[in-house]
Amino acid sequence: NVFSTLPQSVIFKYEDELADTPRNVMLKKWLPQLDIIAHPNVRAVISHGGLASTTEAVHFGKPLVAIPFFGDQFQNANNVVRHGCGILLDIASISERDISEAIAAILNDSRYTDNMRRLSQQ
């Protein structure tokens, strides 16, 4: 429901079928993550905060909404937050409102992008 309210297009990797996928959402079982994150039109990344997606987001200066659930994902997400480059959401208590507010913050507050771009230069 959150994605359907966005004016932006959303590329979403998901293994199962979803009924009533919003028109602005492209749902695929497999996507070339690196190519997508590198694309100049991509403004943000929503991820579990794994090493690959976090490293790629940092490299290409894309702010991150991280929803960790296992292993190193928590540390990666906390590092992104500590540098002011993203937002961490708790998978145990996440709500549609949390997701909506995190996406809005990332897209509307240029500090996240500025900080991520600065981090990518280091």
CSV table of C-alpha atoms in Angstrom, one decimal:
chain,number,residue,atom,x,y,z
A,1,ASN,CA,0.0,0.0,0.0
A,2,VAL,CA,2.8,2.4,0.8
A,3,PHE,CA,4.4,2.2,-2.7
A,4,SER,CA,1.0,2.9,-4.4
A,5,THR,CA,1.0,6.3,-2.7
A,6,LEU,CA,4.3,7.3,-4.1
A,7,PRO,CA,4.6,9.5,-7.2
A,8,GLN,CA,7.9,7.7,-8.0
A,9,SER,CA,8.3,4.4,-9.7
A,10,VAL,CA,9.4,1.5,-7.5
A,11,ILE,CA,11.5,-1.5,-8.6
A,12,PHE,CA,10.8,-4.3,-6.2
A,13,LYS,CA,12.5,-7.7,-6.0
A,14,TYR,CA,10.1,-10.3,-4.6
A,15,GLU,CA,10.0,-14.0,-5.1
A,16,ASP,CA,6.2,-14.5,-4.9
A,17,GLU,CA,3.3,-13.1,-6.8
A,18,LEU,CA,1.4,-10.2,-5.3
A,19,ALA,CA,-2.2,-9.5,-6.1
A,20,ASP,CA,-3.0,-6.0,-7.1
A,21,THR,CA,0.5,-4.7,-7.7
A,22,PRO,CA,0.3,-0.9,-8.0
A,23,ARG,CA,0.9,0.5,-11.5
A,24,ASN,CA,4.0,2.4,-10.3
A,25,VAL,CA,5.7,-0.9,-9.0
A,26,MET,CA,7.7,-3.2,-11.2
A,27,LEU,CA,7.8,-6.6,-9.4
A,28,LYS,CA,10.4,-9.1,-10.5
A,29,LYS,CA,11.8,-12.3,-9.0
A,30,TRP,CA,15.3,-11.3,-10.1
A,31,LEU,CA,16.9,-7.9,-10.8
A,32,PRO,CA,20.4,-6.8,-11.6
A,33,GLN,CA,20.9,-5.0,-8.3
A,34,LEU,CA,24.2,-3.3,-9.1
A,35,ASP,CA,22.9,-1.9,-12.4
A,36,ILE,CA,19.8,-0.6,-10.7
A,37,ILE,CA,21.5,1.1,-7.8
A,38,ALA,CA,24.1,2.6,-10.1
A,39,HIS,CA,21.4,4.1,-12.4
A,40,PRO,CA,21.3,8.0,-12.1
A,41,ASN,CA,17.5,8.0,-11.7
A,42,VAL,CA,17.6,5.9,-8.6
A,43,ARG,CA,17.1,8.2,-5.6
A,44,ALA,CA,17.2,5.7,-2.7
A,45,VAL,CA,17.5,2.1,-1.8
A,46,ILE,CA,15.3,0.0,0.5
A,47,SER,CA,17.1,-3.1,1.6
A,48,HIS,CA,17.7,-5.5,4.5
A,49,GLY,CA,21.1,-3.9,4.9
A,50,GLY,CA,23.2,-6.8,3.7
A,51,LEU,CA,26.9,-6.2,2.8
A,52,ALA,CA,26.4,-6.1,-1.0
A,53,SER,CA,23.4,-3.7,-1.0
A,54,THR,CA,24.9,-1.4,1.6
A,55,THR,CA,28.3,-1.3,-0.1
A,56,GLU,CA,26.7,-0.6,-3.5
A,57,ALA,CA,24.4,2.1,-2.0
A,58,VAL,CA,27.5,3.8,-0.4
A,59,HIS,CA,29.6,3.5,-3.6
A,60,PHE,CA,26.9,5.1,-5.7
A,61,GLY,CA,25.8,7.7,-3.1
A,62,LYS,CA,22.3,6.4,-2.7
A,63,PRO,CA,20.7,6.9,0.8
A,64,LEU,CA,19.3,3.7,2.4
A,65,VAL,CA,16.2,2.7,4.2
A,66,ALA,CA,17.4,-0.5,6.0
A,67,ILE,CA,15.2,-3.2,7.4
A,68,PRO,CA,17.7,-5.7,8.9
A,69,PHE,CA,16.6,-9.1,10.1
A,70,PHE,CA,19.8,-11.2,10.3
A,71,GLY,CA,23.5,-11.3,11.0
A,72,ASP,CA,25.6,-8.4,9.8
A,73,GLN,CA,22.6,-6.5,8.5
A,74,PHE,CA,22.1,-4.8,11.9
A,75,GLN,CA,25.7,-3.5,12.1
A,76,ASN,CA,25.6,-2.4,8.4
A,77,ALA,CA,22.3,-0.5,9.0
A,78,ASN,CA,23.6,1.1,12.2
A,79,ASN,CA,26.7,2.3,10.4
A,80,VAL,CA,24.6,3.9,7.7
A,81,VAL,CA,22.5,5.7,10.3
A,82,ARG,CA,25.5,6.7,12.3
A,83,HIS,CA,26.9,8.5,9.2
A,84,GLY,CA,23.5,10.2,8.6
A,85,CYS,CA,23.1,8.3,5.3
A,86,GLY,CA,19.9,6.4,6.0
A,87,ILE,CA,17.2,5.2,8.3
A,88,LEU,CA,16.9,1.9,10.1
A,89,LEU,CA,13.4,0.3,10.6
A,90,ASP,CA,12.8,-2.4,13.1
A,91,ILE,CA,11.3,-5.4,11.3
A,92,ALA,CA,9.6,-6.6,14.6
A,93,SER,CA,7.5,-3.5,14.8
A,94,ILE,CA,7.5,-2.0,11.4
A,95,SER,CA,4.3,-0.4,10.1
A,96,GLU,CA,3.1,1.1,6.8
A,97,ARG,CA,3.4,4.5,8.4
A,98,ASP,CA,7.0,3.8,9.4
A,99,ILE,CA,7.9,2.9,5.8
A,100,SER,CA,6.1,5.8,4.4
A,101,GLU,CA,7.8,8.3,6.8
A,102,ALA,CA,11.2,6.8,6.1
A,103,ILE,CA,10.8,7.0,2.4
A,104,ALA,CA,9.5,10.6,2.6
A,105,ALA,CA,12.4,11.6,4.8
A,106,ILE,CA,15.0,10.0,2.5
A,107,LEU,CA,13.5,11.6,-0.6
A,108,ASN,CA,12.8,15.0,0.9
A,109,ASP,CA,15.7,15.7,3.1
A,110,SER,CA,18.8,16.2,1.0
A,111,ARG,CA,21.1,15.7,4.0
A,112,TYR,CA,20.8,11.9,3.5
A,113,THR,CA,21.9,12.0,-0.1
A,114,ASP,CA,24.6,14.6,0.7
A,115,ASN,CA,26.0,12.5,3.5
A,116,MET,CA,25.9,9.3,1.4
A,117,ARG,CA,27.7,11.1,-1.4
A,118,ARG,CA,30.3,12.4,1.0
A,119,LEU,CA,30.8,8.9,2.4
A,120,SER,CA,31.2,7.5,-1.1
A,121,GLN,CA,34.1,9.8,-1.7
A,122,GLN,CA,36.0,8.5,1.3
